[in-house]
Amino acid sequence: MAYHYVLTWSLLASVIATIVAFGLIVFLWGAFLDKHEHDPGRIRAVMFIMLFAVTSTEIGLVLFGVVGIKTTLLAMLVNLWGGLDALLRFPAAHDLESWFSAKQFSLLLVKTVCYAFGFIGFRQHIGKFIALILLNVWGLPVLYLMALPLDPCEQVAEEEYDVDLAVRVITIDHHSRVVIVLSCVTSPWICSTKMVS
């Protein structure tokens, strides 16, 4: 079995390319934010596209056999509970000591550790790992923080939108059960059709 060098010129080139790509993304994102500073709906829409692109990249990694399926499923859960939740709350401002910030940071750590141990043939794909960690895992929060408005009047989102995604799902489930129970009380025929479907 041949000895594989981990530190090679190609690895150095991929690290430099990743850093340059990240710098270019930050520059272009900053220019976009300067142009659309007072349009949080447009900024949120572009961030949804970015989250979709990151999730698609992570699905591509499992399809090409770079990471395992469990790693991708956990990464998708982090994208859903972390990234999607942050975008649904945008532009709400949260303190560093808030539950939201602690949850986001913990999920990023989980995703980083998950990818560190989830790569198949880590030595072969160390350049991809560095690019994934810098661009996909830790790059999105940097872009999110850049997008937060500096004006305190624009930072406040409506209270009904600044609720954790898990709480929203539980509330929707609880609300739908209450509606079914109330409809069963008022009209047994509706209840029987809801139970059948």
JSON list of C-alpha atoms in Angstrom, two decimals:
[
{"chain": "A", "resi": 1, "resn": "MET", "atom": "CA", "xyz": [0.00, 0.00, 0.00]},
{"chain": "A", "resi": 2, "resn": "ALA", "atom": "CA", "xyz": [1.43, 3.34, -1.04]},
{"chain": "A", "resi": 3, "resn": "TYR", "atom": "CA", "xyz": [1.86, 6.08, 1.51]},
{"chain": "A", "resi": 4, "resn": "HIS", "atom": "CA", "xyz": [-0.42, 9.03, 0.80]},
{"chain": "A", "resi": 5, "resn": "TYR", "atom": "CA", "xyz": [0.93, 12.45, 1.64]},
{"chain": "A", "resi": 6, "resn": "VAL", "atom": "CA", "xyz": [-1.68, 14.60, 3.34]},
{"chain": "A", "resi": 7, "resn": "LEU", "atom": "CA", "xyz": [0.14, 17.90, 2.86]},
{"chain": "A", "resi": 8, "resn": "THR", "atom": "CA", "xyz": [0.70, 18.36, -0.86]},
{"chain": "A", "resi": 9, "resn": "TRP", "atom": "CA", "xyz": [0.87, 21.22, -3.32]},
{"chain": "A", "resi": 10, "resn": "SER", "atom": "CA", "xyz": [-2.62, 20.37, -4.56]},
{"chain": "A", "resi": 11, "resn": "LEU", "atom": "CA", "xyz": [-3.94, 20.65, -1.01]},
{"chain": "A", "resi": 12, "resn": "LEU", "atom": "CA", "xyz": [-2.27, 24.03, -0.65]},
{"chain": "A", "resi": 13, "resn": "ALA", "atom": "CA", "xyz": [-3.78, 25.12, -3.96]},
{"chain": "A", "resi": 14, "resn": "SER", "atom": "CA", "xyz": [-7.26, 23.97, -2.87]},
{"chain": "A", "resi": 15, "resn": "VAL", "atom": "CA", "xyz": [-6.94, 25.83, 0.45]},
{"chain": "A", "resi": 16, "resn": "ILE", "atom": "CA", "xyz": [-5.86, 29.01, -1.34]},
{"chain": "A", "resi": 17, "resn": "ALA", "atom": "CA", "xyz": [-8.68, 28.60, -3.89]},
{"chain": "A", "resi": 18, "resn": "THR", "atom": "CA", "xyz": [-11.19, 28.12, -1.06]},
{"chain": "A", "resi": 19, "resn": "ILE", "atom": "CA", "xyz": [-10.00, 31.25, 0.75]},
{"chain": "A", "resi": 20, "resn": "VAL", "atom": "CA", "xyz": [-10.09, 33.27, -2.48]},
{"chain": "A", "resi": 21, "resn": "ALA", "atom": "CA", "xyz": [-13.59, 31.93, -3.28]},
{"chain": "A", "resi": 22, "resn": "PHE", "atom": "CA", "xyz": [-14.79, 32.83, 0.21]},
{"chain": "A", "resi": 23, "resn": "GLY", "atom": "CA", "xyz": [-13.32, 36.33, -0.11]},
{"chain": "A", "resi": 24, "resn": "LEU", "atom": "CA", "xyz": [-15.02, 36.77, -3.48]},
{"chain": "A", "resi": 25, "resn": "ILE", "atom": "CA", "xyz": [-18.35, 35.57, -2.07]},
{"chain": "A", "resi": 26, "resn": "VAL", "atom": "CA", "xyz": [-18.06, 37.99, 0.86]},
{"chain": "A", "resi": 27, "resn": "PHE", "atom": "CA", "xyz": [-17.21, 40.85, -1.52]},
{"chain": "A", "resi": 28, "resn": "LEU", "atom": "CA", "xyz": [-20.14, 40.09, -3.86]},
{"chain": "A", "resi": 29, "resn": "TRP", "atom": "CA", "xyz": [-22.52, 39.61, -0.93]},
{"chain": "A", "resi": 30, "resn": "GLY", "atom": "CA", "xyz": [-21.42, 42.94, 0.53]},
{"chain": "A", "resi": 31, "resn": "ALA", "atom": "CA", "xyz": [-22.06, 44.66, -2.81]},
{"chain": "A", "resi": 32, "resn": "PHE", "atom": "CA", "xyz": [-25.51, 43.05, -3.01]},
{"chain": "A", "resi": 33, "resn": "LEU", "atom": "CA", "xyz": [-26.31, 44.15, 0.55]},
{"chain": "A", "resi": 34, "resn": "ASP", "atom": "CA", "xyz": [-25.20, 47.71, -0.22]},
{"chain": "A", "resi": 35, "resn": "LYS", "atom": "CA", "xyz": [-27.60, 47.81, -3.15]},
{"chain": "A", "resi": 36, "resn": "HIS", "atom": "CA", "xyz": [-30.56, 46.20, -1.32]},
{"chain": "A", "resi": 37, "resn": "GLU", "atom": "CA", "xyz": [-29.89, 47.39, 2.23]},
{"chain": "A", "resi": 38, "resn": "HIS", "atom": "CA", "xyz": [-33.50, 48.29, 3.05]},
{"chain": "A", "resi": 39, "resn": "ASP", "atom": "CA", "xyz": [-35.16, 45.31, 1.37]},
{"chain": "A", "resi": 40, "resn": "PRO", "atom": "CA", "xyz": [-35.12, 42.41, 3.88]},
{"chain": "A", "resi": 41, "resn": "GLY", "atom": "CA", "xyz": [-37.52, 40.36, 1.75]},
{"chain": "A", "resi": 42, "resn": "ARG", "atom": "CA", "xyz": [-35.11, 40.29, -1.18]},
{"chain": "A", "resi": 43, "resn": "ILE", "atom": "CA", "xyz": [-32.14, 39.58, 1.11]},
{"chain": "A", "resi": 44, "resn": "ARG", "atom": "CA", "xyz": [-34.04, 36.72, 2.75]},
{"chain": "A", "resi": 45, "resn": "ALA", "atom": "CA", "xyz": [-34.98, 35.28, -0.67]},
{"chain": "A", "resi": 46, "resn": "VAL", "atom": "CA", "xyz": [-31.33, 35.24, -1.79]},
{"chain": "A", "resi": 47, "resn": "MET", "atom": "CA", "xyz": [-30.32, 33.62, 1.50]},
{"chain": "A", "resi": 48, "resn": "PHE", "atom": "CA", "xyz": [-32.95, 30.91, 0.90]},
{"chain": "A", "resi": 49, "resn": "ILE", "atom": "CA", "xyz": [-31.31, 30.26, -2.47]},
{"chain": "A", "resi": 50, "resn": "MET", "atom": "CA", "xyz": [-27.91, 30.04, -0.74]},
{"chain": "A", "resi": 51, "resn": "LEU", "atom": "CA", "xyz": [-29.27, 27.56, 1.82]},
{"chain": "A", "resi": 52, "resn": "PHE", "atom": "CA", "xyz": [-30.75, 25.50, -1.03]},
{"chain": "A", "resi": 53, "resn": "ALA", "atom": "CA", "xyz": [-27.39, 25.53, -2.84]},
{"chain": "A", "resi": 54, "resn": "VAL", "atom": "CA", "xyz": [-25.56, 24.42, 0.32]},
{"chain": "A", "resi": 55, "resn": "THR", "atom": "CA", "xyz": [-28.07, 21.62, 0.92]},
{"chain": "A", "resi": 56, "resn": "SER", "atom": "CA", "xyz": [-27.79, 20.52, -2.72]},
{"chain": "A", "resi": 57, "resn": "THR", "atom": "CA", "xyz": [-23.99, 20.45, -2.40]},
{"chain": "A", "resi": 58, "resn": "GLU", "atom": "CA", "xyz": [-24.26, 18.28, 0.68]},
{"chain": "A", "resi": 59, "resn": "ILE", "atom": "CA", "xyz": [-26.63, 15.89, -1.10]},
{"chain": "A", "resi": 60, "resn": "GLY", "atom": "CA", "xyz": [-24.15, 15.77, -3.99]},
{"chain": "A", "resi": 61, "resn": "LEU", "atom": "CA", "xyz": [-21.38, 14.75, -1.59]},
{"chain": "A", "resi": 62, "resn": "VAL", "atom": "CA", "xyz": [-23.33, 11.70, -0.47]},
{"chain": "A", "resi": 63, "resn": "LEU", "atom": "CA", "xyz": [-24.29, 10.81, -4.05]},
{"chain": "A", "resi": 64, "resn": "PHE", "atom": "CA", "xyz": [-20.61, 10.84, -5.09]},
{"chain": "A", "resi": 65, "resn": "GLY", "atom": "CA", "xyz": [-19.59, 8.75, -2.07]},
{"chain": "A", "resi": 66, "resn": "VAL", "atom": "CA", "xyz": [-17.57, 11.45, -0.32]},
{"chain": "A", "resi": 67, "resn": "VAL", "atom": "CA", "xyz": [-19.60, 11.33, 2.91]},
{"chain": "A", "resi": 68, "resn": "GLY", "atom": "CA", "xyz": [-21.94, 8.80, 4.47]},
{"chain": "A", "resi": 69, "resn": "ILE", "atom": "CA", "xyz": [-25.73, 9.00, 4.43]},
{"chain": "A", "resi": 70, "resn": "LYS", "atom": "CA", "xyz": [-25.94, 9.50, 8.21]},
{"chain": "A", "resi": 71, "resn": "THR", "atom": "CA", "xyz": [-23.64, 12.50, 7.94]},
{"chain": "A", "resi": 72, "resn": "THR", "atom": "CA", "xyz": [-25.80, 14.06, 5.24]},
{"chain": "A", "resi": 73, "resn": "LEU", "atom": "CA", "xyz": [-29.02, 13.41, 7.15]},
{"chain": "A", "resi": 74, "resn": "LEU", "atom": "CA", "xyz": [-27.59, 15.09, 10.24]},
{"chain": "A", "resi": 75, "resn": "ALA", "atom": "CA", "xyz": [-26.33, 18.00, 8.11]},
{"chain": "A", "resi": 76, "resn": "MET", "atom": "CA", "xyz": [-29.79, 18.39, 6.58]},
{"chain": "A", "resi": 77, "resn": "LEU", "atom": "CA", "xyz": [-31.34, 18.41, 10.06]},
{"chain": "A", "resi": 78, "resn": "VAL", "atom": "CA", "xyz": [-28.89, 21.16, 11.06]},
{"chain": "A", "resi": 79, "resn": "ASN", "atom": "CA", "xyz": [-29.77, 23.08, 7.88]},
{"chain": "A", "resi": 80, "resn": "LEU", "atom": "CA", "xyz": [-33.46, 22.75, 8.67]},
{"chain": "A", "resi": 81, "resn": "TRP", "atom": "CA", "xyz": [-33.39, 23.58, 12.38]},
{"chain": "A", "resi": 82, "resn": "GLY", "atom": "CA", "xyz": [-30.50, 26.03, 12.17]},
{"chain": "A", "resi": 83, "resn": "GLY", "atom": "CA", "xyz": [-30.39, 27.68, 8.76]},
{"chain": "A", "resi": 84, "resn": "LEU", "atom": "CA", "xyz": [-34.07, 27.63, 7.87]},
{"chain": "A", "resi": 85, "resn": "ASP", "atom": "CA", "xyz": [-35.03, 28.78, 11.37]},
{"chain": "A", "resi": 86, "resn": "ALA", "atom": "CA", "xyz": [-32.59, 31.71, 11.13]},
{"chain": "A", "resi": 87, "resn": "LEU", "atom": "CA", "xyz": [-33.97, 32.72, 7.73]},
{"chain": "A", "resi": 88, "resn": "LEU", "atom": "CA", "xyz": [-37.57, 32.54, 8.91]},
{"chain": "A", "resi": 89, "resn": "ARG", "atom": "CA", "xyz": [-36.67, 34.86, 11.81]},
{"chain": "A", "resi": 90, "resn": "PHE", "atom": "CA", "xyz": [-34.61, 37.28, 9.70]},
{"chain": "A", "resi": 91, "resn": "PRO", "atom": "CA", "xyz": [-34.07, 40.27, 10.36]},
{"chain": "A", "resi": 92, "resn": "ALA", "atom": "CA", "xyz": [-34.58, 39.70, 14.10]},
{"chain": "A", "resi": 93, "resn": "ALA", "atom": "CA", "xyz": [-31.53, 40.62, 16.14]},
{"chain": "A", "resi": 94, "resn": "HIS", "atom": "CA", "xyz": [-30.40, 38.26, 18.90]},
{"chain": "A", "resi": 95, "resn": "ASP", "atom": "CA", "xyz": [-27.82, 38.80, 21.61]},
{"chain": "A", "resi": 96, "resn": "LEU", "atom": "CA", "xyz": [-24.81, 36.51, 21.82]},
{"chain": "A", "resi": 97, "resn": "GLU", "atom": "CA", "xyz": [-26.18, 35.22, 25.15]},
{"chain": "A", "resi": 98, "resn": "SER", "atom": "CA", "xyz": [-29.60, 34.33, 23.70]},
{"chain": "A", "resi": 99, "resn": "TRP", "atom": "CA", "xyz": [-30.98, 30.82, 23.22]},
{"chain": "A", "resi": 100, "resn": "PHE", "atom": "CA", "xyz": [-31.02, 31.42, 19.46]},
{"chain": "A", "resi": 101, "resn": "SER", "atom": "CA", "xyz": [-27.29, 32.21, 19.32]},
{"chain": "A", "resi": 102, "resn": "ALA", "atom": "CA", "xyz": [-26.37, 29.28, 21.58]},
{"chain": "A", "resi": 103, "resn": "LYS", "atom": "CA", "xyz": [-28.48, 26.92, 19.46]},
{"chain": "A", "resi": 104, "resn": "GLN", "atom": "CA", "xyz": [-26.96, 28.15, 16.19]},
{"chain": "A", "resi": 105, "resn": "PHE", "atom": "CA", "xyz": [-23.39, 27.88, 17.49]},
{"chain": "A", "resi": 106, "resn": "SER", "atom": "CA", "xyz": [-24.04, 24.39, 18.91]},
{"chain": "A", "resi": 107, "resn": "LEU", "atom": "CA", "xyz": [-25.55, 23.21, 15.62]},
{"chain": "A", "resi": 108, "resn": "LEU", "atom": "CA", "xyz": [-22.52, 24.53, 13.71]},
{"chain": "A", "resi": 109, "resn": "LEU", "atom": "CA", "xyz": [-20.21, 22.63, 16.04]},
{"chain": "A", "resi": 110, "resn": "VAL", "atom": "CA", "xyz": [-22.28, 19.46, 15.59]},
{"chain": "A", "resi": 111, "resn": "LYS", "atom": "CA", "xyz": [-22.16, 19.84, 11.81]},
{"chain": "A", "resi": 112, "resn": "THR", "atom": "CA", "xyz": [-18.39, 20.45, 11.86]},
{"chain": "A", "resi": 113, "resn": "VAL", "atom": "CA", "xyz": [-17.69, 17.38, 14.02]},
{"chain": "A", "resi": 114, "resn": "CYS", "atom": "CA", "xyz": [-20.14, 15.33, 11.96]},
{"chain": "A", "resi": 115, "resn": "TYR", "atom": "CA", "xyz": [-18.29, 16.14, 8.75]},
{"chain": "A", "resi": 116, "resn": "ALA", "atom": "CA", "xyz": [-14.89, 15.64, 10.40]},
{"chain": "A", "resi": 117, "resn": "PHE", "atom": "CA", "xyz": [-15.84, 12.05, 11.22]},
{"chain": "A", "resi": 118, "resn": "GLY", "atom": "CA", "xyz": [-18.25, 11.46, 8.31]},
{"chain": "A", "resi": 119, "resn": "PHE", "atom": "CA", "xyz": [-15.90, 11.81, 5.35]},
{"chain": "A", "resi": 120, "resn": "ILE", "atom": "CA", "xyz": [-15.14, 8.53, 3.59]},
{"chain": "A", "resi": 121, "resn": "GLY", "atom": "CA", "xyz": [-11.44, 8.43, 2.78]},
{"chain": "A", "resi": 122, "resn": "PHE", "atom": "CA", "xyz": [-10.62, 11.62, 4.65]},
{"chain": "A", "resi": 123, "resn": "ARG", "atom": "CA", "xyz": [-7.06, 11.84, 3.30]},
{"chain": "A", "resi": 124, "resn": "GLN", "atom": "CA", "xyz": [-8.29, 11.73, -0.29]},
{"chain": "A", "resi": 125, "resn": "HIS", "atom": "CA", "xyz": [-10.89, 14.43, 0.31]},
{"chain": "A", "resi": 126, "resn": "ILE", "atom": "CA", "xyz": [-9.17, 16.76, 2.78]},
{"chain": "A", "resi": 127, "resn": "GLY", "atom": "CA", "xyz": [-9.34, 19.66, 0.31]},
{"chain": "A", "resi": 128, "resn": "LYS", "atom": "CA", "xyz": [-13.09, 19.11, -0.10]},
{"chain": "A", "resi": 129, "resn": "PHE", "atom": "CA", "xyz": [-13.43, 18.96, 3.68]},
{"chain": "A", "resi": 130, "resn": "ILE", "atom": "CA", "xyz": [-11.69, 22.32, 4.14]},
{"chain": "A", "resi": 131, "resn": "ALA", "atom": "CA", "xyz": [-13.81, 23.89, 1.39]},
{"chain": "A", "resi": 132, "resn": "LEU", "atom": "CA", "xyz": [-16.99, 22.42, 2.86]},
{"chain": "A", "resi": 133, "resn": "ILE", "atom": "CA", "xyz": [-16.23, 23.62, 6.38]},
{"chain": "A", "resi": 134, "resn": "LEU", "atom": "CA", "xyz": [-15.21, 27.12, 5.30]},
{"chain": "A", "resi": 135, "resn": "LEU", "atom": "CA", "xyz": [-17.85, 27.74, 2.63]},
{"chain": "A", "resi": 136, "resn": "ASN", "atom": "CA", "xyz": [-20.86, 25.65, 3.63]},
{"chain": "A", "resi": 137, "resn": "VAL", "atom": "CA", "xyz": [-20.69, 25.27, 7.39]},
{"chain": "A", "resi": 138, "resn": "TRP", "atom": "CA", "xyz": [-19.07, 28.47, 8.70]},
{"chain": "A", "resi": 139, "resn": "GLY", "atom": "CA", "xyz": [-19.52, 30.68, 5.64]},
{"chain": "A", "resi": 140, "resn": "LEU", "atom": "CA", "xyz": [-23.31, 30.90, 5.78]},
{"chain": "A", "resi": 141, "resn": "PRO", "atom": "CA", "xyz": [-23.40, 32.33, 9.32]},
{"chain": "A", "resi": 142, "resn": "VAL", "atom": "CA", "xyz": [-20.87, 34.98, 8.28]},
{"chain": "A", "resi": 143, "resn": "LEU", "atom": "CA", "xyz": [-23.10, 35.97, 5.35]},
{"chain": "A", "resi": 144, "resn": "TYR", "atom": "CA", "xyz": [-26.14, 35.97, 7.66]},
{"chain": "A", "resi": 145, "resn": "LEU", "atom": "CA", "xyz": [-24.39, 38.27, 10.15]},
{"chain": "A", "resi": 146, "resn": "MET", "atom": "CA", "xyz": [-23.36, 40.57, 7.30]},
{"chain": "A", "resi": 147, "resn": "ALA", "atom": "CA", "xyz": [-27.02, 40.77, 6.21]},
{"chain": "A", "resi": 148, "resn": "LEU", "atom": "CA", "xyz": [-28.38, 41.84, 9.60]},
{"chain": "A", "resi": 149, "resn": "PRO", "atom": "CA", "xyz": [-29.40, 45.50, 9.41]},
{"chain": "A", "resi": 150, "resn": "LEU", "atom": "CA", "xyz": [-27.36, 47.97, 11.45]},
{"chain": "A", "resi": 151, "resn": "ASP", "atom": "CA", "xyz": [-30.35, 50.21, 12.14]},
{"chain": "A", "resi": 152, "resn": "PRO", "atom": "CA", "xyz": [-32.11, 48.99, 15.34]},
{"chain": "A", "resi": 153, "resn": "CYS", "atom": "CA", "xyz": [-35.50, 49.93, 13.85]},
{"chain": "A", "resi": 154, "resn": "GLU", "atom": "CA", "xyz": [-34.97, 47.48, 10.98]},
{"chain": "A", "resi": 155, "resn": "GLN", "atom": "CA", "xyz": [-33.65, 44.67, 13.21]},
{"chain": "A", "resi": 156, "resn": "VAL", "atom": "CA", "xyz": [-36.89, 44.02, 15.00]},
{"chain": "A", "resi": 157, "resn": "ALA", "atom": "CA", "xyz": [-38.98, 41.34, 13.43]},
{"chain": "A", "resi": 158, "resn": "GLU", "atom": "CA", "xyz": [-42.58, 40.81, 14.43]},
{"chain": "A", "resi": 159, "resn": "GLU", "atom": "CA", "xyz": [-42.92, 38.71, 17.57]},
{"chain": "A", "resi": 160, "resn": "GLU", "atom": "CA", "xyz": [-44.95, 35.99, 15.84]},
{"chain": "A", "resi": 161, "resn": "TYR", "atom": "CA", "xyz": [-42.06, 35.34, 13.43]},
{"chain": "A", "resi": 162, "resn": "ASP", "atom": "CA", "xyz": [-39.33, 35.29, 16.09]},
{"chain": "A", "resi": 163, "resn": "VAL", "atom": "CA", "xyz": [-40.25, 31.81, 17.36]},
{"chain": "A", "resi": 164, "resn": "ASP", "atom": "CA", "xyz": [-38.09, 28.70, 17.13]},
{"chain": "A", "resi": 165, "resn": "LEU", "atom": "CA", "xyz": [-38.95, 26.40, 14.23]},
{"chain": "A", "resi": 166, "resn": "ALA", "atom": "CA", "xyz": [-39.43, 23.40, 16.55]},
{"chain": "A", "resi": 167, "resn": "VAL", "atom": "CA", "xyz": [-41.93, 25.40, 18.62]},
{"chain": "A", "resi": 168, "resn": "ARG", "atom": "CA", "xyz": [-43.77, 26.39, 15.44]},
{"chain": "A", "resi": 169, "resn": "VAL", "atom": "CA", "xyz": [-44.07, 22.77, 14.32]},
{"chain": "A", "resi": 170, "resn": "ILE", "atom": "CA", "xyz": [-45.31, 21.65, 17.74]},
{"chain": "A", "resi": 171, "resn": "THR", "atom": "CA", "xyz": [-47.80, 24.53, 17.84]},
{"chain": "A", "resi": 172, "resn": "ILE", "atom": "CA", "xyz": [-49.11, 23.70, 14.36]},
{"chain": "A", "resi": 173, "resn": "ASP", "atom": "CA", "xyz": [-49.51, 20.04, 15.33]},
{"chain": "A", "resi": 174, "resn": "HIS", "atom": "CA", "xyz": [-51.26, 20.98, 18.58]},
{"chain": "A", "resi": 175, "resn": "HIS", "atom": "CA", "xyz": [-53.47, 23.50, 16.75]},
{"chain": "A", "resi": 176, "resn": "SER", "atom": "CA", "xyz": [-54.50, 20.94, 14.10]},
{"chain": "A", "resi": 177, "resn": "ARG", "atom": "CA", "xyz": [-55.41, 18.41, 16.81]},
{"chain": "A", "resi": 178, "resn": "VAL", "atom": "CA", "xyz": [-57.53, 21.01, 18.61]},
{"chain": "A", "resi": 179, "resn": "VAL", "atom": "CA", "xyz": [-59.31, 21.83, 15.34]},
{"chain": "A", "resi": 180, "resn": "ILE", "atom": "CA", "xyz": [-60.02, 18.14, 14.71]},
{"chain": "A", "resi": 181, "resn": "VAL", "atom": "CA", "xyz": [-61.37, 17.65, 18.24]},
{"chain": "A", "resi": 182, "resn": "LEU", "atom": "CA", "xyz": [-63.56, 20.77, 17.97]},
{"chain": "A", "resi": 183, "resn": "SER", "atom": "CA", "xyz": [-64.88, 19.68, 14.58]},
{"chain": "A", "resi": 184, "resn": "CYS", "atom": "CA", "xyz": [-65.69, 16.24, 16.02]},
{"chain": "A", "resi": 185, "resn": "VAL", "atom": "CA", "xyz": [-67.65, 17.87, 18.83]},
{"chain": "A", "resi": 186, "resn": "THR", "atom": "CA", "xyz": [-69.59, 20.17, 16.52]},
{"chain": "A", "resi": 187, "resn": "SER", "atom": "CA", "xyz": [-70.15, 17.74, 13.66]},
{"chain": "A", "resi": 188, "resn": "PRO", "atom": "CA", "xyz": [-69.60, 13.98, 13.99]},
{"chain": "A", "resi": 189, "resn": "TRP", "atom": "CA", "xyz": [-69.76, 13.60, 10.18]},
{"chain": "A", "resi": 190, "resn": "ILE", "atom": "CA", "xyz": [-66.66, 15.82, 9.75]},
{"chain": "A", "resi": 191, "resn": "CYS", "atom": "CA", "xyz": [-64.87, 13.79, 12.41]},
{"chain": "A", "resi": 192, "resn": "SER", "atom": "CA", "xyz": [-65.58, 10.51, 10.63]},
{"chain": "A", "resi": 193, "resn": "THR", "atom": "CA", "xyz": [-64.26, 11.87, 7.32]},
{"chain": "A", "resi": 194, "resn": "LYS", "atom": "CA", "xyz": [-61.11, 13.22, 9.00]},
{"chain": "A", "resi": 195, "resn": "MET", "atom": "CA", "xyz": [-60.45, 9.88, 10.67]},
{"chain": "A", "resi": 196, "resn": "VAL", "atom": "CA", "xyz": [-60.85, 8.01, 7.37]},
{"chain": "A", "resi": 197, "resn": "SER", "atom": "CA", "xyz": [-58.44, 10.25, 5.42]}
]
